[in-house]
Structure formats: structure tokens, C-alpha cells
XYZ file of C-alpha atoms in Angstrom:
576
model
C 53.937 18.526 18.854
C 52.197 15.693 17.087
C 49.967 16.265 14.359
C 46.877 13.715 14.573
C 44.757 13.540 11.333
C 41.048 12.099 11.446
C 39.533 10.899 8.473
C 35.677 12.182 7.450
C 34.705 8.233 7.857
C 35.860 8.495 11.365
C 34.254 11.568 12.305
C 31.196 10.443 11.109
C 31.421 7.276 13.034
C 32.359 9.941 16.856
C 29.798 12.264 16.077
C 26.234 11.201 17.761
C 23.267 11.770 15.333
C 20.298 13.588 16.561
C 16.906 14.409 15.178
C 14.243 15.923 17.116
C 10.385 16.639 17.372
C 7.978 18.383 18.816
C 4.336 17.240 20.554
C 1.777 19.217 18.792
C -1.963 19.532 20.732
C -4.870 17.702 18.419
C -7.638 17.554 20.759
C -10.076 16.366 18.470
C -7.526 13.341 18.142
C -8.909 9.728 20.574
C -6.826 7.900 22.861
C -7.721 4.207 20.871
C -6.733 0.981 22.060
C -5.500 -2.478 20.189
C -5.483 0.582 16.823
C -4.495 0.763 13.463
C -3.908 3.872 10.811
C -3.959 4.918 7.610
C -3.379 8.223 6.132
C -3.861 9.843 2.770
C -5.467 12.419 0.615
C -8.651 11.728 0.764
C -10.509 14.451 -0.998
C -7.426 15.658 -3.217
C -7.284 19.111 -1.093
C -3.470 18.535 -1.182
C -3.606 17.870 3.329
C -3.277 14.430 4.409
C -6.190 12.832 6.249
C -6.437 10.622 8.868
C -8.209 6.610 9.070
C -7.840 5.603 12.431
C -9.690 1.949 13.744
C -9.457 0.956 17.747
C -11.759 1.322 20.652
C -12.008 3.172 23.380
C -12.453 4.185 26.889
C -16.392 5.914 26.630
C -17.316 6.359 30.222
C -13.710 7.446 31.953
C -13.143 4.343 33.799
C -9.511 3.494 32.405
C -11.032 0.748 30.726
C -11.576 0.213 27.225
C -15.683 -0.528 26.391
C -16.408 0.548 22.567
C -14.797 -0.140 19.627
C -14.581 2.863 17.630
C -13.582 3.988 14.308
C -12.627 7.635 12.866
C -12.176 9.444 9.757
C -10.343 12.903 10.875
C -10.018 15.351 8.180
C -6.621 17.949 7.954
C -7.956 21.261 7.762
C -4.252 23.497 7.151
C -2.707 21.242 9.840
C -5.975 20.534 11.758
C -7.394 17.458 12.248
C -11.357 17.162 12.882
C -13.034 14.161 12.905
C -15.914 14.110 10.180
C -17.550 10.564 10.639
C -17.656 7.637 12.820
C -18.016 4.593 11.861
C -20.577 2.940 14.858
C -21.613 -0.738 14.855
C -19.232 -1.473 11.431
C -15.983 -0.049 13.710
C -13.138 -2.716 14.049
C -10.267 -3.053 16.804
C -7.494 -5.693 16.772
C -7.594 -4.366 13.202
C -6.103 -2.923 10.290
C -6.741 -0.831 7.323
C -5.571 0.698 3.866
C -6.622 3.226 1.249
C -7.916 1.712 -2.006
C -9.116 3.358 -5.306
C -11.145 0.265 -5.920
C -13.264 1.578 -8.486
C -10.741 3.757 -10.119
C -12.478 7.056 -9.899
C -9.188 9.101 -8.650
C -10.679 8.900 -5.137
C -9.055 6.476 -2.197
C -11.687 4.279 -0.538
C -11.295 2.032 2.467
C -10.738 -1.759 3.560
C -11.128 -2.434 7.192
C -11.135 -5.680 9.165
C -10.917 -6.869 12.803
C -12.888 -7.706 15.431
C -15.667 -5.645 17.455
C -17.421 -5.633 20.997
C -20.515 -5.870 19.870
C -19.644 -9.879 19.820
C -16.983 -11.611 21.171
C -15.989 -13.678 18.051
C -17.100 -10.787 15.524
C -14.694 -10.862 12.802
C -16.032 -8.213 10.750
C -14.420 -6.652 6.880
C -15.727 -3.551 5.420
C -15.244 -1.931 2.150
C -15.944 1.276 2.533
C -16.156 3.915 -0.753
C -15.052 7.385 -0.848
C -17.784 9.878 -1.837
C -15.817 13.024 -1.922
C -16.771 14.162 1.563
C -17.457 11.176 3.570
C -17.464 7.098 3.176
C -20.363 4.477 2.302
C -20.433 1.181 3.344
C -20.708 -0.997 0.555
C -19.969 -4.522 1.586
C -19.399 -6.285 4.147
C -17.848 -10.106 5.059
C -15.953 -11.984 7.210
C -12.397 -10.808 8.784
C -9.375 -11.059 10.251
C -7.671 -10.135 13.709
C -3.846 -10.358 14.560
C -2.595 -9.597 11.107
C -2.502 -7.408 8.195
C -3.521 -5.980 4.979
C -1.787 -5.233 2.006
C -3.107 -3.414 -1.679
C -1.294 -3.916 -5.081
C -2.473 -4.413 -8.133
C -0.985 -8.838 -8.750
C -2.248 -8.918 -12.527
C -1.339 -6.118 -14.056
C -4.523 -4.802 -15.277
C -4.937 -1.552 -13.249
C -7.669 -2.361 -10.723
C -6.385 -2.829 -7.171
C -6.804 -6.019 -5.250
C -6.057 -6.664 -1.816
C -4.716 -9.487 0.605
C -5.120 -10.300 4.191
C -3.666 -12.085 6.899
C -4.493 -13.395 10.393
C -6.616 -15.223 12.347
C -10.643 -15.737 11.772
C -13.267 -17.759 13.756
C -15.402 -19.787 11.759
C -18.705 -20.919 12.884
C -19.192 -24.689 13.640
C -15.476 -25.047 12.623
C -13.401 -22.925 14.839
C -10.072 -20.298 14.248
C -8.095 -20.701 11.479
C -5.165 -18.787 9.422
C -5.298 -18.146 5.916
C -3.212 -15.180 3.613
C -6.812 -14.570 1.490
C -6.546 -13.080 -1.787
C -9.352 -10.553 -2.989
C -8.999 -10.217 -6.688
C -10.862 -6.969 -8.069
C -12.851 -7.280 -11.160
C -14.537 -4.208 -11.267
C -17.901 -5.744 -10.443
C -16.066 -6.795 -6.755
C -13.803 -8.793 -5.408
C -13.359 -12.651 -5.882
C -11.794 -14.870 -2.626
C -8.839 -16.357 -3.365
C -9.108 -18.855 0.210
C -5.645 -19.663 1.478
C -3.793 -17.995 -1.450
C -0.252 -17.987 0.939
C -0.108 -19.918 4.208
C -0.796 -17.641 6.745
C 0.158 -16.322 9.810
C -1.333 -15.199 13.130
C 0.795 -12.082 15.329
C 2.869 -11.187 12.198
C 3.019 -9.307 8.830
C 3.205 -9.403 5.545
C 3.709 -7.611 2.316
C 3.279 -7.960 -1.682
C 6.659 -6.066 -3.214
C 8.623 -6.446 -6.126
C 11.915 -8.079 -4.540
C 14.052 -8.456 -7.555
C 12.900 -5.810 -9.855
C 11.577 -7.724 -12.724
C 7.982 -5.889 -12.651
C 6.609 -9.254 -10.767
C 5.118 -8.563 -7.308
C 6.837 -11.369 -4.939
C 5.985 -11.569 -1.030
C 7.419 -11.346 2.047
C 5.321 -13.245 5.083
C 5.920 -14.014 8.964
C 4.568 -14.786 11.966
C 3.084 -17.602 13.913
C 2.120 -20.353 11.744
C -0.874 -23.177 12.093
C 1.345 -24.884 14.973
C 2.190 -21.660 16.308
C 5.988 -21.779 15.484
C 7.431 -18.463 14.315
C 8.007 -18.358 10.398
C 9.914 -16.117 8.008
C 9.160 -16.629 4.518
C 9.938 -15.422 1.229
C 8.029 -16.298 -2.164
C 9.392 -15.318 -5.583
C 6.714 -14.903 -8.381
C 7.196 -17.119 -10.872
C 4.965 -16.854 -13.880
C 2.279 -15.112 -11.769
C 2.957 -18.229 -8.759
C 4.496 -17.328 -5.324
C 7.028 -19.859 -4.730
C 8.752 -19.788 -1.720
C 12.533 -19.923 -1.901
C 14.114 -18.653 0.897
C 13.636 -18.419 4.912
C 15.036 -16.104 7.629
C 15.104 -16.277 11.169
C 11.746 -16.785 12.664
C 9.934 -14.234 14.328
C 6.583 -13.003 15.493
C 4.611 -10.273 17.010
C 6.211 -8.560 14.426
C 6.119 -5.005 11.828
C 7.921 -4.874 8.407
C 8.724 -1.661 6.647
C 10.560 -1.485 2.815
C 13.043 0.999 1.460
C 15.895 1.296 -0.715
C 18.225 2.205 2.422
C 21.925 1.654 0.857
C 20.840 3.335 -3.064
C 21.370 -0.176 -5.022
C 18.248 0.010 -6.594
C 16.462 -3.010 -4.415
C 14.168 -2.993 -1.699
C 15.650 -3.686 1.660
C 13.388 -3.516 4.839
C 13.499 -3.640 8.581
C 11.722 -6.457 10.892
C 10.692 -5.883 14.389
C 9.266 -8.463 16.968
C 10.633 -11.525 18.991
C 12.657 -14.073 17.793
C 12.426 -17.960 18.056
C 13.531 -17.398 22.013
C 10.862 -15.066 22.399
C 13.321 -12.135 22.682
C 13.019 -8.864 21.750
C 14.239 -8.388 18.204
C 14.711 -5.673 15.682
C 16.831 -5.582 12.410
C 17.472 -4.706 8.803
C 17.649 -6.785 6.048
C 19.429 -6.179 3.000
C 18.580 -7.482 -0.370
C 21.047 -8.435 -2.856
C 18.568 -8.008 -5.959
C 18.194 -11.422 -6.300
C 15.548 -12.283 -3.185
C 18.345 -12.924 -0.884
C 18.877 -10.882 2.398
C 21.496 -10.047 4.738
C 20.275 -9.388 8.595
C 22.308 -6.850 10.929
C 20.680 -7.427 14.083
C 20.696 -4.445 16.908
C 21.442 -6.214 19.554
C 19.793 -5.444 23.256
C 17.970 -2.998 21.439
C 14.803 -4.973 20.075
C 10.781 -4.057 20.771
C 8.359 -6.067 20.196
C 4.203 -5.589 19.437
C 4.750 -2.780 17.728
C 5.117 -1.177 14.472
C 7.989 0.241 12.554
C 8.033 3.284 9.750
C 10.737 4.095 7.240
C 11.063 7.995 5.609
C 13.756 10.646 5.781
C 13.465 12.583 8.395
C 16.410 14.500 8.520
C 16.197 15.184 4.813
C 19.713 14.067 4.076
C 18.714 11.658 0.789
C 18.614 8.690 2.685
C 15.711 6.593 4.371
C 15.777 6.545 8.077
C 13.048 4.818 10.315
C 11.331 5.016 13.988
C 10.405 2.015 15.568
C 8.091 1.767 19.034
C 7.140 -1.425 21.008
C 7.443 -3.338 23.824
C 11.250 -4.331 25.021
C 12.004 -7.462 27.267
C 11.185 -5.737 30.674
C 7.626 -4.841 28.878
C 8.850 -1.214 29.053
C 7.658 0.701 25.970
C 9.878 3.050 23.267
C 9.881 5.080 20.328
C 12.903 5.163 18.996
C 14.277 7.342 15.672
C 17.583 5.180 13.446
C 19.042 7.871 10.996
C 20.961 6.111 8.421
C 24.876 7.310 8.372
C 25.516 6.628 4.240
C 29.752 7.293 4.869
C 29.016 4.265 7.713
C 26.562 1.933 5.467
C 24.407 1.471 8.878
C 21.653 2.707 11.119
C 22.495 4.968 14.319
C 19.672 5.450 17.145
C 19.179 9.186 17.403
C 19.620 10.706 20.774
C 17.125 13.186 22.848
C 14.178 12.783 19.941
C 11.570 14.490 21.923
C 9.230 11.809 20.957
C 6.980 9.983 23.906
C 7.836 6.546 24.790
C 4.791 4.776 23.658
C 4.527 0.490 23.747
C 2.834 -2.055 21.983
C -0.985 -2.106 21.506
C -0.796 0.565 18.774
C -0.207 2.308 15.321
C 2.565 4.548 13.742
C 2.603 6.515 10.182
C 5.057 8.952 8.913
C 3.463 11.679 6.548
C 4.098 15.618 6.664
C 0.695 16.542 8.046
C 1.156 20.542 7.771
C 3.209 20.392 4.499
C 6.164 22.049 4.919
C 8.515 19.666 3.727
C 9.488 17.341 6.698
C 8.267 13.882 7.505
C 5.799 14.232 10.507
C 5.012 11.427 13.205
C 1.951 9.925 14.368
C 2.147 7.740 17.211
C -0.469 5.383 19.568
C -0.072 2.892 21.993
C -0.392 1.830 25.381
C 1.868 4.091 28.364
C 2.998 1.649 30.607
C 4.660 4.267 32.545
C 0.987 5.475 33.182
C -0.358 4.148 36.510
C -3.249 3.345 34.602
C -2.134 1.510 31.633
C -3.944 3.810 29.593
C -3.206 4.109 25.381
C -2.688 7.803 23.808
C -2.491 9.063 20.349
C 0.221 11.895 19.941
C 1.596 13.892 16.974
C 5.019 15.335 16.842
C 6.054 17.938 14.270
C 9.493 17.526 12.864
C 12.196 20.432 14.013
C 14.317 19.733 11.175
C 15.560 23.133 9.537
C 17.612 21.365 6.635
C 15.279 21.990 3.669
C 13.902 19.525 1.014
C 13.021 19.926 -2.484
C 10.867 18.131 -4.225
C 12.512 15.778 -7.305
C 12.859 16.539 -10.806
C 10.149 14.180 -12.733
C 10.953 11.524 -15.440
C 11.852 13.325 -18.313
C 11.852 9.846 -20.912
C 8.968 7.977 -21.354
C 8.734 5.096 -23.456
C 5.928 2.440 -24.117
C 6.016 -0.435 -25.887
C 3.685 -3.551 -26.551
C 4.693 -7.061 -26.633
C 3.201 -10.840 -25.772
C -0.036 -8.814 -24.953
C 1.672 -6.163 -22.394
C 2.059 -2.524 -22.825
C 5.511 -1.669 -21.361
C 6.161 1.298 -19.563
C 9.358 2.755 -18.868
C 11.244 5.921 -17.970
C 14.030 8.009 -16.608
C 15.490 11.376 -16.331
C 14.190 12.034 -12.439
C 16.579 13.685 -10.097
C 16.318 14.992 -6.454
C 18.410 17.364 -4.575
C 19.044 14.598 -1.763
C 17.437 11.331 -2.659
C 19.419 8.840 -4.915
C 17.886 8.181 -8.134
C 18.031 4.792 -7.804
C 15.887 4.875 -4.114
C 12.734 7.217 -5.849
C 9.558 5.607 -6.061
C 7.391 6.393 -8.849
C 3.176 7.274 -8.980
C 2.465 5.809 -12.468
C -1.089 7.118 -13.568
C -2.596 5.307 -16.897
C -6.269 6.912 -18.156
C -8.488 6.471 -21.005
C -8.266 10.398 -21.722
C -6.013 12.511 -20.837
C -5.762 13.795 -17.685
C -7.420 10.901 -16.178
C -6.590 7.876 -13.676
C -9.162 5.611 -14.754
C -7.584 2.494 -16.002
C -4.272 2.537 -12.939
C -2.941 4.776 -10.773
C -0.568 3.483 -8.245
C 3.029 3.696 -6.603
C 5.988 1.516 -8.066
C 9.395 1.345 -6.446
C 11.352 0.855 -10.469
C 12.123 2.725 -13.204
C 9.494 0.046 -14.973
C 6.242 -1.195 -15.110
C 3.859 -3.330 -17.344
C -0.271 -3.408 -17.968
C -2.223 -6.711 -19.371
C -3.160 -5.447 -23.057
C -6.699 -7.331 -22.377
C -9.420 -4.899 -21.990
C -7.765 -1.828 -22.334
C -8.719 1.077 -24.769
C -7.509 1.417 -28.393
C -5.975 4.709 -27.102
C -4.544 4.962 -23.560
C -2.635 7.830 -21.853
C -0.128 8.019 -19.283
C 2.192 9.773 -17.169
C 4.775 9.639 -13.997
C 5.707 11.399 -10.634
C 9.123 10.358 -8.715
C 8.621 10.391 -4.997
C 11.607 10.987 -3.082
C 12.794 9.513 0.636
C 10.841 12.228 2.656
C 7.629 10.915 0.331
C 7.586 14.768 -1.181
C 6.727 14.078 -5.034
C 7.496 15.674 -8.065
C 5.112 17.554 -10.698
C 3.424 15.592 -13.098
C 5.711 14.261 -15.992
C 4.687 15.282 -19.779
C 1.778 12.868 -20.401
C 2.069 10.614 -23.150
C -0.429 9.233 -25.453
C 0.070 5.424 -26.413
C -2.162 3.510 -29.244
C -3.111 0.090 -28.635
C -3.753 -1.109 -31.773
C -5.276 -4.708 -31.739
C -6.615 -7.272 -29.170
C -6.151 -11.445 -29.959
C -8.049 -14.103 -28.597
C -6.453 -16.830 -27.287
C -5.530 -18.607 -30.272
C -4.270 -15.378 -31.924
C -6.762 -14.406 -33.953
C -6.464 -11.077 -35.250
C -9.198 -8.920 -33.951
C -9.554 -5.027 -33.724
C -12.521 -3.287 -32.494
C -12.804 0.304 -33.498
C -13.833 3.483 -32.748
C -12.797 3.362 -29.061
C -13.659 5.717 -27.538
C -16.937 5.354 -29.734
C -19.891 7.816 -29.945
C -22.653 5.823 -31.957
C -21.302 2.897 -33.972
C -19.070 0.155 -32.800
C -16.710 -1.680 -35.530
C -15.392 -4.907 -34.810
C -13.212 -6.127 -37.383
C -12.677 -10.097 -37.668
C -12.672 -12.776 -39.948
C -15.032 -14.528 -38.339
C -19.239 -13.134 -37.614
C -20.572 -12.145 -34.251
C -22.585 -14.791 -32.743
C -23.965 -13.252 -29.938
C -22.954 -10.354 -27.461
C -23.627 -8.427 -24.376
C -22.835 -5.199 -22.735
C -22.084 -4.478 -19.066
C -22.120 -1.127 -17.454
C -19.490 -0.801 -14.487
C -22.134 -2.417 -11.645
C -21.810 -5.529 -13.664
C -25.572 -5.138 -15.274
C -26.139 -6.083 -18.988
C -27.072 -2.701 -20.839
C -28.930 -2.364 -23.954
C -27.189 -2.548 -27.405
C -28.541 -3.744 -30.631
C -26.727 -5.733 -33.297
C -26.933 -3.050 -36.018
C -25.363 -5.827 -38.683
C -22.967 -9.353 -38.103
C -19.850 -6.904 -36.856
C -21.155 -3.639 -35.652
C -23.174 -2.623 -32.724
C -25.212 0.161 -31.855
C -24.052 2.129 -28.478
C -25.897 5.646 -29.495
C -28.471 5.554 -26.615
C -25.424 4.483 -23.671
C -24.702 7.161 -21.717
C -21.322 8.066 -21.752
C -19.415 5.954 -19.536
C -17.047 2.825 -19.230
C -18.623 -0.276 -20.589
C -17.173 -3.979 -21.035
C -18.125 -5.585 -24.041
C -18.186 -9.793 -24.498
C -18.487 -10.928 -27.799
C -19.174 -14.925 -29.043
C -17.668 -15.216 -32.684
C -19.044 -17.845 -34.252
C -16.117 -20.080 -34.642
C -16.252 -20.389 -30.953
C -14.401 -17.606 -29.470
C -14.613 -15.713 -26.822
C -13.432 -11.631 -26.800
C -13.582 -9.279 -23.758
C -13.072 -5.255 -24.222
C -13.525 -2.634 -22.450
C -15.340 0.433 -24.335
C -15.769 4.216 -23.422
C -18.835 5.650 -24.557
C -18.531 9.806 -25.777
């Protein structure tokens, strides 16, 4: 008898991967057309809440009529909805959380279009009161694009981008990638900051891990030609320097899939022929990517998610959309690490849902697996109609959550403060795929100067306006987006501020209880103090370099001093 041998790589590569799910009932949970999602903690109860934009079918007629918008709240697994939005709902729309004022809780951007008027491209900023949201500004949007939030400067405060199309009055539609800079007072335009695209996406990432935020745009362009774009940040300038096969009606979703330590992503859409398309690109740390198409199996007009949702280490990712026949799918790729490649998972359990919708990946009743939140049109259904389903993942292979940076280091140079660390583990994730929560506050135990999610082991600050005394602290995130506990938090001193021309100036004590010091060679000219809504408080000049903030409340202040040898100096000061 002959003895066969089969290696593990080749058992790997016969045995079919499967991963399955389950529909769980959320009645309280609309049916939305043309929607969009976001979902986070909104009110730090440690559940994850729903943002959901769209319209809907009011009267029963199969046909859509309102646009509607939704904040659902997770009570223990269950979702209620605790506000709608009325006449400042969007559809053809998207959204994102955003701590735009830095208070530790996640406000909203919307924008998109509404039926209250045909060509009524609406964006709303909407802040986060710890039970409900306020609208607090409102200006013109975009429809048939996106919406991204990073922080491009480096000096904690969260700014935003978006892409798409807008109608102008008197001038018509246009397509612009705006930039919305946040300077604590608001947000200043940044018209055209990227050439943008209509029926595509976009997102701000750090592409070859030198603490830099580059971008990644496609889509249609002005002459409606598909585009595929990448810009490399260069001295705080995109630059493009590389394109990929064009495509459109098309979703983008980043990971570290192979454990290198750079961001790959998948695409989905059409191509340049208008075929269905869907692929993964991966980067060689350097801004340059390698596509593996699957072939016959693209979707297009839909969205695409990456997580682990087998819990094996490794980031997998389900994809739903439209294929060439206009048949829709949801389809689950677990990656196979012995293989270096995706596999479509058989027999998911998951609905086939088509374009027309939104998709998230979050673990809605916290017990350790990545959950799935689908919506989009059923072209199966006789009426064409759009449903919102959650499945629950059946996984029984536990996850733990990681082990958090253990070695923190900050430094200060050419006006940065440096942060670094290492030491974080997981039980399945490769330390070089965590992401990271980095959390910077003027006290400790406080978010108030950044708080945001990094994808290195690294990350910077402007020196300008920060504190004399800042403290921070880091949680790794794993693949299956569990984090870890809170690292040690450390205390950093920042010790002087320069004006542009060098000039040694330090302004002391900050935080400050009655008497502000500001050390210089030079006298204060003149001065002024801002509170946080951008109003000029009252401070008196006790002498030529001290100032009087005993009657300030305690609060966050920004102080702007004239020397008078001509310069200019802007700090921010906390008042005890």
C-alpha cells in the first residue's frame, strides 16, 4: 500500500472555510432607503449605538416618501430609537462620529440630500449632549460620496473632509474633496482641497507609516471617467504619486491583512468596462500596491467592512452589492494566513442584500465577536423594497482582549511632542496589525487636548498651544476591534513655546489659578483672552508680563499676546 503524505499548506488550501450568523429580530430598527451608518459609544455606557441616515416608506405604499434620520440607542443588546432627526434628516448621505469639541463625547457630521427639495444639499453638525444631539450648524452638502475624520495637523482637534457632488445655485453641480479644518471656534472650508469625485470613496490614512496622514481617492471625476488616486503627504501637501485601475460606484475598507505592519485595503465597484469588480490591494510600505482581483466575483453599489470574525488573529471582511445581472449579495472572505489570500465563506446565514445601502461591523451585545449590520435594497423582493437586518455572530472560538503598551516614551523636538510605545500583545492578533486609541489631556484622566485611533506604534502633536504639563496614555485594539485596558498614564512637561523666529518664551503657571507669568525678553504690548466659543474674556494687565485670570472661571482659555518687538504668541491656558 502507498503511503500519501499531505502537507498542512495543502490541507488548508482543500478544506472550505465557513463562518456563520444568525438574524436577530430589532423591531424598533427602519427599513431606510439610499442609507448610511455609523456606530459608536455614544454616551460611554460601554454598548454601541446606532446613527442611521436614509428615508423611508411612511404610508405602506412600497415607495419611498420621507427622508428620515435615527439615533437608536443599545440598551444590553437592544436597540431603541431615542430621536429623529425631522426636516435636518439626509438620504443619498453619509455620516461619522466626531469629538469636535473634545469633551470625551462623539458628536455627529451628516450630509446629503433631502425631499423636502429636490436639489437640497444639506450638512449638519450635530453635538452630543450626553443623552441626545443639538443641531449646531448647518451648510451646504454633498450627495454620492463620502466623509472621512482625522485629525491632518497634529494638534488634537478633529477635522473632517468630504466628497461628492453639490448643486450650486446660479452655477450648477460640481465635485470638490472640501476640507473642514477645526479650530475650536468651528470649522474653516478648505474649497477643493483634493480633486474630487462623484459615485466613489475616499479616505485620509497614514500609507507609509511616517506619522503623515496621506489619501487614498476614487471615483468618477469632473468628465466622469473613473479615477484611482493616491497622494503622499509631503510636508503637510498631498501629492499624488501613484494610480490604480479606475473604478467607481465604489467602497474602500483598510487593514493590516498579511501582519507587515502597513495598511492594505480592499476596493469594491466597477471597473473602467463598467464590470463588476472587487479586490485587495496590498501595500508595500512605501505607497505602492499590489491588486489580486476576484474574478467573476465582483459587486458593485455597495459597501465593504473589514474585522475578524472568526477570531483567528487575522482581518477578514464582508462585502454586499450589486453583481452584473443586478442580483444582490452579502458575502463573508476569511483570510487563510498559511495561504496569504482571501477565501469566500460558504453557507454564512447572512441575507443577500444589494446596493442602495449601509454595512458596519461592531459587537453590538458584547460578547466578544464582531456583529453585522446590514441594509439595502432586496431585489429578490417583488417589490424592490430595502431592509435593515442584524446578524449575531455564531462563532464559539473565544477572543481576548490585548495586552496594552507597556513602554511609553515622549519626546519634544522642532516644536513636536513625540509619542511612542510598545509592549502590546494579543492572544490572536499580530502585534504589528493592532491599532492604537492614543488619549492626550491637560489633567490626568482626561481627553481634552486628542483622543483618537492610530494604526502605528507612533504618533506626534504640534507643541503650539498645548499646556506646560500634558498627560497621556494608550489602548491597543486588536482585529475583532476588542481593546485593551488603559495603559499606565504618563505625565509629560512641555517646557517652553517659541515664536516664529525662535524667541525664547515660557509662560508659567499653566494650569494657573490667579496670576499668569510670561517670561520674555521682550514687554507685552497688548493681549486678549478667548474662552472656548471664541469670545474675548476679561483679563487685566496686572504689570508689562503678568496677567490677572483670578475672576475666569475655571476652564480652557486661549491666550494671544503682541510683544512689543512685533511678535505674535498663541497659548492655550487652563484656568483652576
Amino acid at each position: 500500500m502507498k503511503k500519501f503524505y499531505i502537507s498542512i499548506l495543502a490541507l488548508s488550501a482543500m478544506i472550505t472555510k465557513a463562518q456563520s450568523f444568525e438574524e436577530v429580530s430589532q423591531p424598533a430598527l427602519q427599513n431606510y432607503f439610499y442609507s448610511a451608518s455609523a456606530v459608536a459609544d455614544f454616551d460611554n455606557d460601554g454598548f454601541q449605538d446606532i446613527f442611521f441616515t436614509g428615508a423611508i416608506d411612511s404610508d405602506g405604499d412600497t415607495n419611498v416618501d420621507v427622508t428620515s434620520n435615527d439615533f437608536y440607542k443599545n440598551t444590553n443588546g437592544n436597540f431603541s430609537s431615542i430621536q429623529n432627526f425631522g426636516d435636518n434628516s439626509v438620504h443619498l448621505s453619509a455620516v461619522k462620529f466626531i469629538d469636535f469639541d473634545n469633551d470625551g463625547l462623539l458628536d455627529v457630521v451628516t450630509t446629503g440630500l433631502s425631499y423636502n427639495d429636490i436639489v437640497n444639499y444639506q450638512q449638519y453638525r450635530w453635538k452630543n449632549t450626553g443623552s441626545a444631539f443639538t443641531l449646531i450648524d448647518n451648510a451646504p452638502g454633498k450627495i454620492y460620496g463620502g466623509l472621512d475624520v482625522f485629525d491632518f495637523s497634529h494638534d488634537g482637534k478633529q477635522d473632517y473632509a468630504i466628497n461628492g457632488t453639490q448643486y450650486i445655485a446660479n452655477v450648477g453641480f460640481s465635485q470638490d474633496l472640501d476640507l473642514y479644518t477645526n479650530n475650536s471656534n468651528g470649522f474653516q472650508k478648505t474649497e477643493a482641497w483634493l480633486p474630487g469625485t462623484q459615485n466613489g470613496s475616499f479616505k485620509i490614512v497614514d500609507l507609509n507609516n511616517d506619522n503623515e496622514l496621506d489619501a487614498v481617492v476614487n471615483g468618477f471625476n469632473s468628465d466622469y471617467e473613473g479615477t484611482f488616486n493616491i497622494y503622499i503627504n509631503e510636508n503637510g501637501t498631498l501629492v499624488q504619486k501613484s494610480q490604480l485601475p479606475p473604478v467607481s460606484d465604489s467602497k474602500m475598507a483598510f487593514a493590516d491583512f498579511n501582519g507587515d505592519g502597513f495598511l492594505d485595503f480592499v476596493v469594491t465597484g466597477q471597473d473602467e468596462n463598467f464590470d463588476s469588480y472587487l479586490a485587495v490591494f496590498t501595500n508595500d510600505g512605501q505607497g505602492n500596491f499590489t491588486e489580486s482581483k476576484f474574478e467573476g466575483e465582483g459587486l458593485s453599489a455597495g459597501n465593504v467592512e473589514v474585522g475578524d470574525l472568526n477570531n483567528d488573529g487575522y482581518y477578514d471582511f464582508v462585502v454586499m452589492g450589486d453583481d452584473d445581472n443586478y442580483d444582490g449579495y452579502t458575502n463573508i472572505y476569511l483570510y487563510n494566513p498559511q495561504l496569504q489570500k482571501f477565501e469566500k465563506s460558504e453557507d454564512s446565514g447572512l441575507y443577500n442584500l444589494g446596493s442602495g445601502g449601509t454595512l458596519a461591523l461592531f459587537d453590538y451585545d458584547n460578547d466578544g465577536n464582531l456583529d453585522i449590520l446590514a441594509n439595502g435594497f432586496d431585489w429578490a423582493d417583488a417589490d424592490l423594497m430595502p431592509y435593515t437586518k442584524l446578524f449575531r455572530n455564531t462563532t464559539t472560538v473565544s477572543n481576548q482582549k490585548p495586552n496594552a503598551p507597556t513602554i511609553l516614551t515622549a519626546t519634544e523636538n522642532n516644536n513636536k511632542i513625540n509619542f511612542s510605545w510598545s509592549g502590546a500583545s494579543d492572544d490572536k492578533t499580530l502585534e504589528n496589525s493592532l491599532q492604537y486609541e492614543l488619549t492626550v489631556g491637560s489633567e490626568a484622566g482626561k481627553s481634552d487636548i486628542a483622543k483618537y485611533i492610530v494604526t502605528t506604534k507612533s504618533w506626534y502633536l504640534d507643541k503650539a498651544n498645548l499646556p506646560s504639563k500634558i498627560f497621556w496614555s494608550v489602548k491597543a485594539i486588536d482585529a475583532s476591534k476588542k481593546y485593551s485596558d488603559k495603559s499606565q498614564e504618563k505625565e509629560f512637561s512641555v517646557l517652553e513655546v517659541s515664536d516664529s523666529k525662535n524667541e525664547a518664551v515660557s509662560i508659567y503657571p499653566n494650569p494657573v489659578k490667579d496670576v499668569l507669568n510670561v517670561k520674555t525678553a521682550s514687554k507685552i504690548k497688548t493681549h486678549k483672552v478667548y474662552n472656548l466659543s471664541g469670545q474675548v474674556v476679561s483679563s487685566k494687565l496686572i504689570s508689562d508680563k503678568t496677567i490677572d485670570f483670578s475672576r475666569l472661571e475655571k476652564g480652557i482659555y486661549v491666550l494671544e499676546i503682541q510683544l512689543e518687538n512685533g511678535k505674535k504668541l498663541t497659548q492655550k491656558i487652563i484656568k483652576n
